[in-house]
Coordinates of C-alpha atoms in Angstrom, one line a residue:
M1 CA 0.7 -13.9 24.1
N2 CA 1.3 -10.6 25.9
G3 CA 1.1 -10.9 29.6
N4 CA 0.0 -7.3 30.0
T5 CA -3.3 -8.0 28.2
K6 CA -6.1 -7.3 30.6
D7 CA -9.0 -8.8 28.6
V8 CA -7.7 -12.4 28.4
H9 CA -9.8 -14.7 26.3
R10 CA -10.2 -17.8 28.5
L11 CA -11.7 -20.9 26.9
A12 CA -13.6 -23.5 28.9
I13 CA -11.8 -26.8 28.0
D14 CA -12.3 -30.3 29.3
R15 CA -8.8 -31.6 30.1
P16 CA -7.2 -33.5 33.0
S17 CA -5.3 -31.6 35.6
V18 CA -1.6 -31.8 34.6
E19 CA 1.7 -30.9 36.3
R20 CA 3.4 -28.2 34.3
G21 CA 6.7 -29.5 32.8
L22 CA 10.0 -29.2 34.6
G23 CA 12.1 -29.3 31.5
P24 CA 15.5 -27.7 30.7
P25 CA 14.0 -24.2 30.0
Q26 CA 12.1 -24.1 33.3
L27 CA 15.0 -25.3 35.4
A28 CA 17.4 -22.9 33.6
F29 CA 15.0 -20.1 34.5
V30 CA 15.1 -21.1 38.2
R31 CA 18.9 -21.4 38.1
S32 CA 19.2 -17.9 36.6
W33 CA 17.1 -16.5 39.4
A34 CA 19.3 -18.3 42.0
E35 CA 22.4 -16.8 40.3
G36 CA 20.9 -13.3 40.6
L37 CA 19.8 -12.6 37.1
E38 CA 16.8 -10.3 36.8
L39 CA 13.6 -12.2 36.4
A40 CA 12.4 -10.4 33.3
S41 CA 15.8 -11.1 31.5
A42 CA 15.6 -14.8 32.6
W43 CA 12.0 -15.0 31.2
D44 CA 13.1 -13.6 27.9
R45 CA 16.1 -15.9 27.7
Y46 CA 14.5 -19.2 28.6
L47 CA 10.7 -19.0 28.6
Y48 CA 10.2 -16.8 25.5
V49 CA 7.7 -19.4 24.2
D50 CA 5.3 -18.3 27.0
G51 CA 5.2 -14.7 26.0
A52 CA 7.0 -11.4 26.2
A53 CA 8.8 -10.4 29.5
D54 CA 6.4 -9.4 32.2
A55 CA 7.6 -9.0 35.9
R56 CA 4.3 -10.1 37.4
R57 CA 4.0 -13.3 35.3
A58 CA 7.7 -14.0 35.8
R59 CA 7.3 -13.9 39.6
G60 CA 4.2 -16.1 39.4
E61 CA 6.0 -18.7 37.2
L62 CA 9.0 -18.7 39.5
Q63 CA 6.8 -19.3 42.5
R64 CA 5.0 -22.2 40.8
L65 CA 8.3 -23.8 39.8
L66 CA 9.8 -23.4 43.2
E67 CA 6.7 -25.0 44.8
A68 CA 7.0 -27.9 42.3
L69 CA 10.6 -28.4 43.2
G70 CA 9.8 -28.2 46.9
R71 CA 7.2 -31.0 46.5
L72 CA 9.8 -33.1 44.6
A73 CA 12.4 -32.6 47.3
R74 CA 9.9 -33.6 50.1
A75 CA 8.9 -36.7 48.0
H76 CA 12.5 -37.8 47.9
G77 CA 13.1 -37.3 51.7
R78 CA 14.8 -33.9 51.5
P79 CA 12.5 -31.4 53.3
D80 CA 15.7 -29.4 54.0
L81 CA 16.0 -28.6 50.3
A82 CA 12.3 -27.6 50.1
A83 CA 12.9 -25.2 53.0
L84 CA 16.1 -23.9 51.3
L85 CA 14.2 -23.1 48.1
R86 CA 11.7 -21.0 50.0
R87 CA 14.5 -18.5 50.9
D88 CA 15.3 -15.5 48.7
P89 CA 19.0 -14.3 48.6
R90 CA 17.8 -10.8 47.9
A91 CA 16.0 -10.7 51.2
I92 CA 19.3 -10.4 53.0
I93 CA 19.7 -6.7 53.7
E94 CA 23.0 -5.0 53.2
R95 CA 24.5 -3.4 56.4
D96 CA 24.8 0.3 56.6
G97 CA 28.3 1.8 56.2
E98 CA 30.3 4.5 54.5
Q99 CA 31.2 2.3 51.6
P100 CA 28.5 1.4 49.0
T101 CA 26.4 -1.7 49.5
L102 CA 26.9 -4.6 47.1
D103 CA 23.5 -3.8 45.5
E104 CA 24.5 -0.1 45.1
F105 CA 27.9 -1.3 43.6
R106 CA 26.0 -3.7 41.2
A107 CA 23.8 -0.8 40.0
Q108 CA 27.0 1.1 39.0
Q109 CA 28.1 -1.8 36.7
P110 CA 26.7 -2.8 33.2
A111 CA 23.5 -4.8 33.6
D112 CA 24.0 -8.6 33.7
F113 CA 27.7 -8.2 32.8
Y114 CA 29.2 -9.9 35.9
S115 CA 28.3 -13.0 37.7
E116 CA 27.7 -12.8 41.4
S117 CA 31.2 -14.1 42.2
E118 CA 32.9 -11.8 39.7
L119 CA 30.9 -8.9 41.1
I120 CA 32.1 -9.7 44.7
E121 CA 35.7 -10.1 43.5
L122 CA 35.5 -6.7 41.8
Y123 CA 33.9 -5.1 44.9
Q124 CA 36.6 -6.5 47.2
A125 CA 39.3 -5.2 44.9
K126 CA 37.9 -1.7 45.1
H127 CA 36.4 -1.4 48.6
G128 CA 38.4 -4.0 50.6
A129 CA 37.8 -7.6 51.6
L130 CA 34.6 -8.7 53.2
D131 CA 34.6 -11.0 56.2
S132 CA 32.7 -14.3 56.2
R133 CA 29.9 -12.7 58.1
S134 CA 29.3 -10.0 55.6
T135 CA 25.9 -9.7 53.8
A136 CA 27.5 -10.4 50.4
R137 CA 29.3 -13.5 51.7
R138 CA 26.2 -14.9 53.3
R139 CA 24.2 -14.2 50.1
E140 CA 26.9 -15.9 48.0
R141 CA 26.9 -19.0 50.2
L142 CA 23.0 -19.1 50.0
R143 CA 23.1 -18.9 46.2
G144 CA 25.7 -21.7 46.0
R145 CA 23.6 -24.0 48.2
M146 CA 20.5 -23.3 46.2
L147 CA 22.2 -24.0 42.9
A148 CA 23.5 -27.3 44.3
A149 CA 19.9 -28.2 45.4
I150 CA 18.5 -27.3 42.0
Q151 CA 21.1 -29.3 40.2
W152 CA 20.4 -32.4 42.4
L153 CA 16.6 -32.0 41.8
E154 CA 17.2 -31.5 38.1
S155 CA 18.9 -34.9 37.9
L156 CA 15.7 -36.5 39.2
V157 CA 13.1 -34.9 36.9
A158 CA 14.6 -33.1 33.9
R159 CA 13.3 -34.6 30.7
Q160 CA 12.6 -33.6 27.2
P161 CA 9.1 -33.0 25.9
S162 CA 7.3 -35.9 24.3
P163 CA 4.7 -35.8 21.5
A164 CA 2.2 -37.4 23.8
D165 CA 2.6 -34.6 26.5
P166 CA -0.4 -32.3 26.9
V167 CA 0.3 -28.8 25.6
A168 CA -0.5 -27.4 29.0
V169 CA 2.5 -29.2 30.5
W170 CA 5.0 -27.1 28.4
L171 CA 3.3 -23.9 27.3
D172 CA 1.6 -21.1 29.1
E173 CA -1.9 -22.0 30.4
R174 CA -3.5 -19.2 28.4
V175 CA -1.8 -20.3 25.2
A176 CA -2.7 -23.9 25.9
A177 CA -6.4 -22.9 26.4
R178 CA -6.5 -21.1 23.1
L179 CA -5.0 -24.1 21.3
A180 CA -7.4 -26.5 23.0
G181 CA -10.2 -24.4 21.6
V182 CA -9.3 -25.5 18.1
G183 CA -8.7 -29.2 19.1
V184 CA -4.9 -29.0 19.9
Q185 CA -4.5 -30.9 23.2
R186 CA -1.1 -32.6 22.8
L187 CA 2.2 -31.5 21.4
S188 CA 1.7 -34.0 18.6
D189 CA -1.5 -32.2 17.7
L190 CA 0.4 -28.9 17.7
T191 CA 3.2 -30.1 15.4
G192 CA 0.6 -31.7 13.1
L193 CA -1.3 -28.4 12.9
I194 CA 1.8 -26.5 11.9
A195 CA 2.9 -29.3 9.5
S196 CA -0.4 -29.1 7.6
K197 CA -1.3 -25.4 7.8
G198 CA 2.2 -24.0 7.3
F199 CA 3.7 -20.6 8.1
H200 CA 0.4 -18.9 8.9
W201 CA -0.9 -21.8 11.1
H202 CA -1.7 -19.4 13.9
R203 CA -4.5 -17.7 11.9
A204 CA -6.7 -20.7 12.9
V205 CA -6.1 -20.0 16.6
P206 CA -7.9 -17.1 18.3
K207 CA -5.5 -14.5 19.9
I208 CA -2.2 -16.1 18.9
G209 CA -0.4 -13.5 16.8
A210 CA 2.5 -13.8 14.4
E211 CA 5.1 -13.0 17.1
G212 CA 3.7 -15.6 19.5
A213 CA 3.6 -18.2 16.7
R214 CA 7.2 -17.6 15.9
R215 CA 8.1 -18.1 19.6
I216 CA 6.2 -21.4 19.7
V217 CA 7.8 -22.6 16.4
R218 CA 11.3 -21.7 17.7
W219 CA 10.7 -23.7 20.8
L220 CA 9.4 -26.7 18.9
C221 CA 12.5 -26.6 16.6
E222 CA 14.7 -26.6 19.6
Q223 CA 12.9 -29.8 20.8
S224 CA 13.1 -31.6 17.4
A225 CA 15.2 -34.4 18.9
T226 CA 12.2 -35.7 20.7
L227 CA 9.2 -34.0 19.0
G228 CA 10.5 -34.5 15.4
A229 CA 11.5 -31.9 12.9
L230 CA 8.9 -29.6 11.4
P231 CA 8.8 -29.8 7.6
S232 CA 10.9 -27.0 6.1
P233 CA 8.0 -25.5 4.0
A234 CA 6.2 -24.9 7.3
L235 CA 8.9 -22.4 8.2
Q236 CA 8.5 -20.4 5.0
A237 CA 5.8 -18.1 3.7
R238 CA 3.6 -19.9 1.1
A239 CA 4.9 -17.7 -1.7
E240 CA 8.5 -18.8 -1.0
V241 CA 7.7 -22.6 -1.2
D242 CA 8.3 -24.4 -4.5
T243 CA 6.1 -27.5 -4.2
R244 CA 7.6 -28.9 -7.4
A245 CA 11.0 -29.2 -5.8
L246 CA 9.9 -31.1 -2.7
T247 CA 10.3 -34.7 -1.8
P248 CA 9.1 -37.6 -4.0
S249 CA 5.5 -38.6 -4.0
P250 CA 4.1 -40.7 -1.1
R251 CA 3.5 -44.4 -1.9
D252 CA -0.2 -43.9 -2.5
G253 CA 0.5 -41.3 -5.2
I254 CA -2.2 -38.9 -4.0
V255 CA -0.3 -35.7 -4.3
P256 CA -0.9 -32.2 -5.9
L257 CA -0.8 -31.9 -9.6
E258 CA 2.7 -30.2 -9.7
R259 CA 4.2 -33.2 -7.8
F260 CA 2.3 -35.9 -9.7
S261 CA 4.5 -38.3 -11.8
P262 CA 2.6 -41.4 -12.9
P263 CA 4.3 -44.4 -14.4
R264 CA 4.8 -44.3 -18.2
R265 CA 2.1 -46.8 -18.9
L266 CA -0.4 -44.5 -17.2
D267 CA 0.8 -41.1 -18.3
G268 CA -1.4 -41.0 -21.4
S269 CA 1.4 -41.1 -24.0
T270 CA -0.2 -44.3 -25.3
G271 CA -3.8 -43.7 -24.2
S272 CA -6.5 -45.8 -25.9
N273 CA -8.6 -42.7 -26.6
R274 CA -5.8 -40.6 -28.1
A275 CA -6.4 -39.1 -31.5
P276 CA -3.7 -39.7 -34.1
L277 CA -0.6 -37.9 -33.1
A278 CA -0.1 -36.4 -36.6
R279 CA -3.3 -34.5 -36.3
C280 CA -3.0 -33.3 -32.7
K281 CA -2.9 -29.5 -32.3
L282 CA -1.3 -29.6 -28.9
A283 CA 2.4 -29.8 -28.1
A284 CA 1.5 -32.4 -25.4
Q285 CA 2.8 -35.9 -25.1
T286 CA 1.1 -36.8 -21.8
D287 CA -2.2 -36.1 -20.1
Y288 CA -0.3 -33.9 -17.6
D289 CA 1.0 -31.7 -20.4
A290 CA -2.5 -31.5 -22.0
I291 CA -4.1 -30.4 -18.7
G292 CA -1.3 -27.8 -18.4
A293 CA -2.1 -26.4 -21.8
W294 CA -5.8 -26.2 -20.9
L295 CA -5.0 -24.3 -17.6
R296 CA -2.7 -21.8 -19.4
L297 CA -5.8 -20.5 -21.1
R298 CA -6.8 -18.9 -17.7
V299 CA -5.2 -16.2 -15.7
E300 CA -2.9 -18.1 -13.3
A301 CA -3.9 -17.9 -9.6
S302 CA -7.3 -16.4 -10.5
H303 CA -10.4 -17.9 -8.9
T304 CA -11.3 -19.6 -12.1
W305 CA -7.8 -21.0 -12.6
R306 CA -7.8 -22.5 -9.1
A307 CA -11.2 -24.0 -9.5
Y308 CA -10.3 -25.6 -12.9
R309 CA -7.0 -26.9 -11.6
K310 CA -8.7 -28.5 -8.6
E311 CA -11.2 -30.4 -10.7
A312 CA -8.7 -31.5 -13.4
E313 CA -6.3 -32.5 -10.6
R314 CA -8.9 -34.7 -8.9
F315 CA -10.0 -36.3 -12.2
L316 CA -6.4 -37.1 -13.2
L317 CA -5.4 -38.5 -9.8
W318 CA -8.5 -40.6 -9.6
A319 CA -8.0 -42.1 -13.1
V320 CA -4.4 -43.1 -12.4
V321 CA -4.5 -44.0 -8.7
E322 CA -8.0 -45.4 -8.2
R323 CA -8.9 -46.6 -11.7
R324 CA -5.4 -47.5 -12.8
K325 CA -6.0 -46.0 -16.2
A326 CA -4.6 -43.0 -18.0
L327 CA -7.0 -40.1 -18.3
S328 CA -6.8 -40.4 -22.1
S329 CA -8.0 -44.1 -21.8
L330 CA -11.2 -43.4 -19.8
D331 CA -14.6 -44.4 -21.3
G332 CA -18.2 -43.8 -20.3
D333 CA -18.2 -46.5 -17.6
D334 CA -15.2 -44.8 -16.0
C335 CA -17.0 -41.5 -16.0
V336 CA -20.1 -43.0 -14.4
A337 CA -17.8 -44.4 -11.7
Y338 CA -16.2 -41.0 -11.2
R339 CA -19.6 -39.4 -10.8
N340 CA -20.4 -41.9 -8.0
F341 CA -17.0 -41.5 -6.5
L342 CA -17.6 -37.8 -5.9
A343 CA -20.4 -38.6 -3.5
A344 CA -18.1 -40.7 -1.3
P345 CA -14.4 -40.2 -2.0
G346 CA -13.3 -42.3 1.0
P347 CA -10.8 -41.6 3.8
A348 CA -7.7 -42.1 1.6
W349 CA -8.8 -39.1 -0.5
T350 CA -9.9 -36.7 2.1
G351 CA -7.9 -34.4 4.4
P352 CA -8.2 -31.4 6.7
R353 CA -9.5 -28.2 5.3
N354 CA -7.0 -25.6 4.0
T355 CA -4.0 -28.0 4.2
Q356 CA -1.0 -26.6 2.3
R357 CA -0.2 -28.2 -1.0
W358 CA 3.3 -29.1 0.1
S359 CA 2.1 -31.0 3.2
E360 CA 2.1 -34.8 3.2
A361 CA -1.4 -34.4 4.9
W362 CA -2.8 -32.8 1.7
R363 CA -5.6 -34.6 -0.1
P364 CA -7.8 -33.4 -3.0
F365 CA -11.0 -33.6 -1.1
E366 CA -12.3 -32.4 2.3
G367 CA -15.2 -34.8 2.2
A368 CA -18.1 -35.9 0.0
L369 CA -19.3 -33.3 -2.5
S370 CA -22.8 -31.9 -2.3
P371 CA -25.0 -32.6 -5.4
R372 CA -24.4 -29.0 -6.5
S373 CA -20.6 -29.2 -6.1
A374 CA -20.5 -32.6 -7.8
A375 CA -22.5 -31.2 -10.7
T376 CA -20.0 -28.3 -11.0
A377 CA -17.0 -30.7 -10.9
I378 CA -18.5 -32.8 -13.7
T379 CA -19.2 -29.7 -15.8
I380 CA -15.6 -28.6 -15.5
V381 CA -14.0 -32.0 -16.4
R382 CA -16.6 -32.5 -19.2
S383 CA -15.5 -29.2 -20.7
L384 CA -11.8 -30.2 -20.3
C385 CA -12.4 -33.4 -22.3
E386 CA -14.4 -31.5 -24.9
W387 CA -11.6 -29.0 -25.3
L388 CA -9.1 -31.9 -25.7
V389 CA -11.3 -33.3 -28.4
R390 CA -11.4 -30.0 -30.3
R391 CA -7.6 -29.8 -30.1
L392 CA -7.5 -33.4 -31.5
Y393 CA -5.7 -34.7 -28.4
L394 CA -8.7 -37.1 -27.5
D395 CA -10.6 -39.0 -30.2
A396 CA -13.9 -38.7 -28.3
N397 CA -15.3 -37.1 -25.1
P398 CA -15.9 -40.0 -22.7
W399 CA -18.6 -37.9 -20.9
D400 CA -20.8 -37.9 -24.1
D401 CA -22.1 -41.3 -23.0
V402 CA -23.0 -40.1 -19.5
P403 CA -26.4 -38.4 -19.2
Q404 CA -26.9 -35.7 -16.6
R405 CA -28.5 -37.1 -13.4
P406 CA -32.3 -36.8 -13.5
D407 CA -32.1 -35.4 -10.0
A408 CA -29.4 -32.8 -11.0
P409 CA -29.9 -29.6 -9.0
A410 CA -31.8 -26.8 -10.5
M411 CA -30.3 -23.4 -11.1
P412 CA -29.2 -22.2 -7.7
Q413 CA -30.8 -19.2 -6.0
L414 CA -28.9 -16.0 -6.5
R415 CA -26.6 -15.6 -3.5
A416 CA -27.0 -12.0 -2.6
L417 CA -28.0 -9.9 0.4
S418 CA -31.3 -8.1 0.3
R419 CA -31.4 -4.3 0.7
L420 CA -32.6 -4.7 4.3
Q421 CA -29.8 -7.2 5.1
W422 CA -27.2 -4.9 3.6
Q423 CA -28.6 -2.0 5.6
A424 CA -28.1 -4.2 8.7
V425 CA -24.5 -4.8 7.7
Q426 CA -23.9 -1.0 7.2
C427 CA -25.5 -0.3 10.6
W428 CA -23.2 -2.8 12.3
L429 CA -20.2 -1.2 10.6
E430 CA -21.1 2.2 11.9
E431 CA -22.3 1.3 15.4
G432 CA -21.1 -2.1 16.3
L433 CA -17.4 -1.7 15.6
A434 CA -14.7 0.0 17.7
D435 CA -13.0 2.9 15.9
C436 CA -9.6 1.4 15.1
P437 CA -7.5 1.0 11.9
A438 CA -8.7 -2.5 11.3
A439 CA -12.4 -1.5 11.6
R440 CA -11.9 1.4 9.3
R441 CA -10.2 -0.8 6.7
L442 CA -13.1 -3.3 6.9
R443 CA -15.6 -0.5 6.3
F444 CA -13.8 0.7 3.3
M445 CA -13.2 -2.8 2.0
L446 CA -17.0 -3.6 2.1
T447 CA -17.9 -0.2 0.6
L448 CA -15.5 -0.7 -2.3
A449 CA -16.6 -4.3 -3.0
Y450 CA -20.3 -3.4 -2.8
S451 CA -20.2 -0.2 -4.9
T452 CA -18.1 -1.6 -7.7
G453 CA -18.9 -5.4 -7.9
M454 CA -15.2 -6.2 -8.3
R455 CA -14.1 -9.8 -8.0
L456 CA -11.9 -11.0 -5.2
S457 CA -8.8 -11.2 -7.3
E458 CA -9.5 -7.7 -8.8
L459 CA -9.8 -6.2 -5.3
A460 CA -6.4 -7.7 -4.4
D461 CA -4.7 -6.5 -7.6
A462 CA -6.2 -3.0 -7.6
R463 CA -3.6 -0.2 -7.6
V464 CA -3.6 3.6 -7.5
G465 CA -2.5 3.6 -11.1
W466 CA -5.9 2.1 -12.0
L467 CA -7.7 5.2 -10.9
R468 CA -9.0 7.8 -13.4
H469 CA -10.3 11.3 -12.8
E470 CA -11.8 12.8 -16.0
Q471 CA -14.0 15.7 -17.1
L472 CA -17.1 14.8 -19.1
D473 CA -18.5 16.7 -22.0
D474 CA -21.0 18.4 -19.7
G475 CA -18.2 19.7 -17.5
A476 CA -18.6 17.3 -14.6
W477 CA -15.6 15.6 -13.1
V478 CA -16.0 11.9 -12.4
W479 CA -13.9 9.1 -10.9
S480 CA -13.6 5.6 -12.3
I481 CA -11.2 2.6 -11.9
M482 CA -9.8 0.6 -14.7
V483 CA -10.0 -3.1 -13.7
L484 CA -8.0 -6.0 -15.1
G485 CA -10.5 -8.8 -15.1
K486 CA -11.0 -12.3 -16.5
R487 CA -9.1 -13.2 -19.7
A488 CA -6.8 -10.3 -19.0
V489 CA -9.4 -7.8 -20.3
W490 CA -9.5 -4.2 -19.0
R491 CA -12.8 -2.6 -18.2
E492 CA -13.8 0.7 -16.7
V493 CA -15.9 0.7 -13.5
A494 CA -17.5 4.0 -12.3
L495 CA -16.7 5.0 -8.7
P496 CA -19.5 6.8 -6.8
N497 CA -18.4 10.0 -5.0
S498 CA -19.2 8.4 -1.6
T499 CA -16.7 5.6 -2.4
V500 CA -14.1 8.1 -3.5
A501 CA -14.5 10.0 -0.2
A502 CA -14.2 6.7 1.8
M503 CA -11.0 5.9 -0.2
Q504 CA -9.5 9.3 0.6
A505 CA -10.3 8.8 4.3
Y506 CA -8.8 5.3 4.2
F507 CA -5.6 6.6 2.4
G508 CA -5.3 9.3 5.1
D509 CA -5.5 6.6 7.7
R510 CA -2.6 4.9 6.1
G511 CA -0.5 8.0 6.0
L512 CA -0.9 8.5 2.2
D513 CA -1.9 11.6 0.3
A514 CA -5.6 12.3 0.3
D515 CA -5.1 13.5 -3.3
L516 CA -5.4 9.9 -4.6
L517 CA -3.5 10.4 -7.8
A518 CA -0.5 12.0 -6.0
N519 CA 0.4 8.6 -4.6
D520 CA 2.7 6.1 -6.1
P521 CA 0.8 4.3 -9.0
A522 CA 2.0 1.0 -7.6
T523 CA 0.4 1.6 -4.2
P524 CA -2.3 -1.1 -3.5
I525 CA -5.8 0.1 -2.9
L526 CA -6.2 -2.4 -0.1
A527 CA -3.2 -2.9 2.2
Q528 CA -1.9 -4.5 5.3
L529 CA -2.2 -2.6 8.6
Q530 CA 1.5 -2.3 9.4
A531 CA 2.7 -1.5 5.8
N532 CA 1.4 -0.4 2.5
A533 CA 1.9 -3.9 1.1
A534 CA -0.9 -5.5 -0.8
L535 CA -3.3 -8.0 0.8
S536 CA -3.6 -11.4 -0.8
P537 CA -6.9 -12.6 -2.1
A538 CA -7.1 -15.2 0.7
R539 CA -6.5 -12.6 3.3
I540 CA -9.2 -10.3 1.9
Y541 CA -11.6 -13.2 1.8
A542 CA -10.9 -14.1 5.4
L543 CA -11.3 -10.5 6.6
L544 CA -14.7 -10.1 4.9
V545 CA -16.0 -13.4 5.9
Q546 CA -15.0 -12.8 9.5
G547 CA -16.7 -9.4 9.3
F548 CA -19.9 -11.0 8.1
E549 CA -19.8 -13.6 10.9
R550 CA -19.3 -10.9 13.6
C551 CA -22.1 -8.9 12.2
A552 CA -24.4 -12.0 12.2
D553 CA -23.4 -12.7 15.9
D554 CA -24.5 -9.1 16.7
L555 CA -27.7 -9.3 14.8
A556 CA -28.8 -12.8 15.8
P557 CA -30.7 -11.9 19.0
R558 CA -32.9 -9.3 17.0
D559 CA -33.3 -11.0 13.6
P560 CA -32.0 -14.6 13.5
R561 CA -33.1 -15.2 9.9
A562 CA -31.2 -12.2 8.6
A563 CA -28.2 -13.1 10.7
Q564 CA -28.2 -16.6 9.2
R565 CA -28.2 -15.2 5.7
I566 CA -25.4 -12.7 6.5
R567 CA -23.4 -15.5 8.1
Q568 CA -23.4 -17.3 4.7
A569 CA -22.1 -14.3 2.8
T570 CA -18.8 -14.3 1.0
T571 CA -16.9 -11.9 -1.2
H572 CA -18.7 -13.2 -4.3
W573 CA -22.0 -12.5 -2.6
L574 CA -21.0 -8.8 -2.6
R575 CA -20.6 -8.9 -6.3
H576 CA -24.1 -10.4 -6.7
T577 CA -25.5 -8.0 -4.2
H578 CA -24.0 -5.1 -6.2
G579 CA -25.7 -6.5 -9.4
S580 CA -29.1 -7.2 -7.9
H581 CA -29.3 -3.8 -6.1
A582 CA -28.2 -2.0 -9.2
V583 CA -31.0 -3.5 -11.2
A584 CA -33.5 -2.7 -8.5
K585 CA -32.4 0.9 -8.5
G586 CA -32.9 1.2 -12.3
V587 CA -29.4 0.7 -13.6
P588 CA -29.7 -0.4 -17.3
Q589 CA -28.6 -3.9 -17.9
D590 CA -26.0 -2.9 -20.6
V591 CA -24.4 -0.5 -18.1
L592 CA -24.3 -3.2 -15.4
Q593 CA -22.9 -5.7 -18.0
A594 CA -20.0 -3.4 -18.7
N595 CA -19.4 -2.6 -15.0
L596 CA -19.3 -6.3 -14.1
G597 CA -17.3 -7.4 -17.2
H598 CA -19.8 -10.0 -18.4
R599 CA -19.3 -11.3 -21.9
S600 CA -22.9 -12.0 -22.4
L601 CA -26.0 -9.9 -21.5
A602 CA -27.7 -13.2 -20.5
T603 CA -25.3 -13.5 -17.6
T604 CA -26.2 -10.0 -16.4
S605 CA -29.9 -10.8 -16.7
I606 CA -29.9 -13.0 -13.7
Y607 CA -29.9 -9.9 -11.5
V608 CA -33.4 -9.0 -12.8
T609 CA -34.6 -11.3 -9.9
A610 CA -34.0 -8.2 -7.8
E611 CA -37.4 -7.0 -9.0
K612 CA -39.0 -10.1 -7.5
S613 CA -40.4 -8.2 -4.5
R614 CA -42.1 -5.6 -6.8
R615 CA -43.6 -8.3 -9.1
Q616 CA -44.7 -10.3 -6.1
R617 CA -46.5 -7.3 -4.6
A618 CA -48.2 -6.5 -8.0
I619 CA -49.5 -10.0 -8.4
E620 CA -50.6 -10.2 -4.8
L621 CA -52.5 -6.9 -5.2
A622 CA -54.2 -8.2 -8.3
F623 CA -55.0 -11.8 -7.3
G624 CA -54.3 -12.3 -3.7
S625 CA -57.5 -11.0 -2.1
P626 CA -61.0 -12.4 -2.9
E627 CA -63.3 -10.1 -4.8
A628 CA -65.8 -8.3 -2.7

């Protein structure tokens, strides 16, 4: 929202022509000018929502507002006021004399300390009275007449913003264009976006930064009398919001797991499929407690934990709200119904993507699940029920009576980039990016993820204290990183020298010691640009995915198929890419298994598909051509 930005991103939007608002902030801005306040100061004081102070933009906005007031005056039969507003008090030149002019005297005083009348009174006390024909008196009279005109016009038009008002009526046209690009046309759309996305809502809008977002939110809060109050969690960072302490559940009961409180008859304490309480190995009285015990087996906030919570949450909510049964009372018919439900959850169960869990707009689904996602969901809830049976909480697994769909999807194709596709990404990183801190961080982030195969949560958690520099028996010094992975198990991952060199350069870019081990052990390996604070897993994911999308945009004209593949890539693709490329380059499977932290060698064996091209060429050579 900086007015000095030369390369302004303008979006072509289809919206009706609108008259920019003449509300209290705009009229206060004009009054301040009429009173003699500097334009830049008046802009910062009253129009901060439109961006930082900028003399050129401030003059343009003043001219627009004066023209709008002039049209209003003429429409109400006062062309004299329209002519008056075209005058500029500062255009009245001070007469020459031995005593200082009023402007010169003003420059000697503290900036914006005295009003115009106070300044004249002080000037007269020091340099003598001014006659009625003096420049200062004429200027003061003109300002008084202009203020009276503005106040009269304000009584005709001043109004508070309404939720139905187009955003372009109240906000800067460039800000309005950027918001329109993501579907925000009216003020109600804007408050809805903030109410659902929360503190970092601006990340969904191109070229609106954190400071600009704070200005907009501050203005909306000031207009809460007519626009409605923003929910308090939307004004806090997500880590500071305790969703369990929020307002009671909505009437439909579809709320996040931590806010869910079913009636006693549906909480599972008397479920028809409960095993005898005397034999239960869980300290759980209700289905909610049992799910909590199951989730505690995973590392909280890890990718697996979030995936398991999501599916258990959906299953429990559906059982109580849709089926009107406790989870521990479900049978095979209910499970079949749930399987069908996943293909079409319905509008009451779906909501916008990435809606915050504290928002009343939150829903457990974004839409119907694909066959592959539905199969994954059923596998997770089936394993939940199986575990509850083993812990003697449930008497039987209701999913045992539900066969797998005959059309269940086959094993998915390994989601990894080929060596040529990865080379295209590397070429773009070196040649397609401007040399700036953000680009250098992205290069190192991709290098680290590709060369180590670390998971997203592991990249976010990695610290300098995890690094090791040791001498082997043959005298060689090698680098490695100890990684805290799934099930809170440590593993050692070898670091190639090229990755260590990239890390040293990246640390130097952050103002850290190039001697990696000389830094504070708590220093995060990947950090924010403005501080050495850790990046969240969600932020790392967003940066890498955005990087892949930009690379795909650059590559599309030359190789559309490769660009389409790169556009699909995620952080987990980098882990698979590491594994498949390692096998193709001859890394033994047991070494790769240890590097990736797989419990079973069978999991690691999926990367043997990296040899597919070599096998394909061999078979083609043997059988592809007819014998001579």
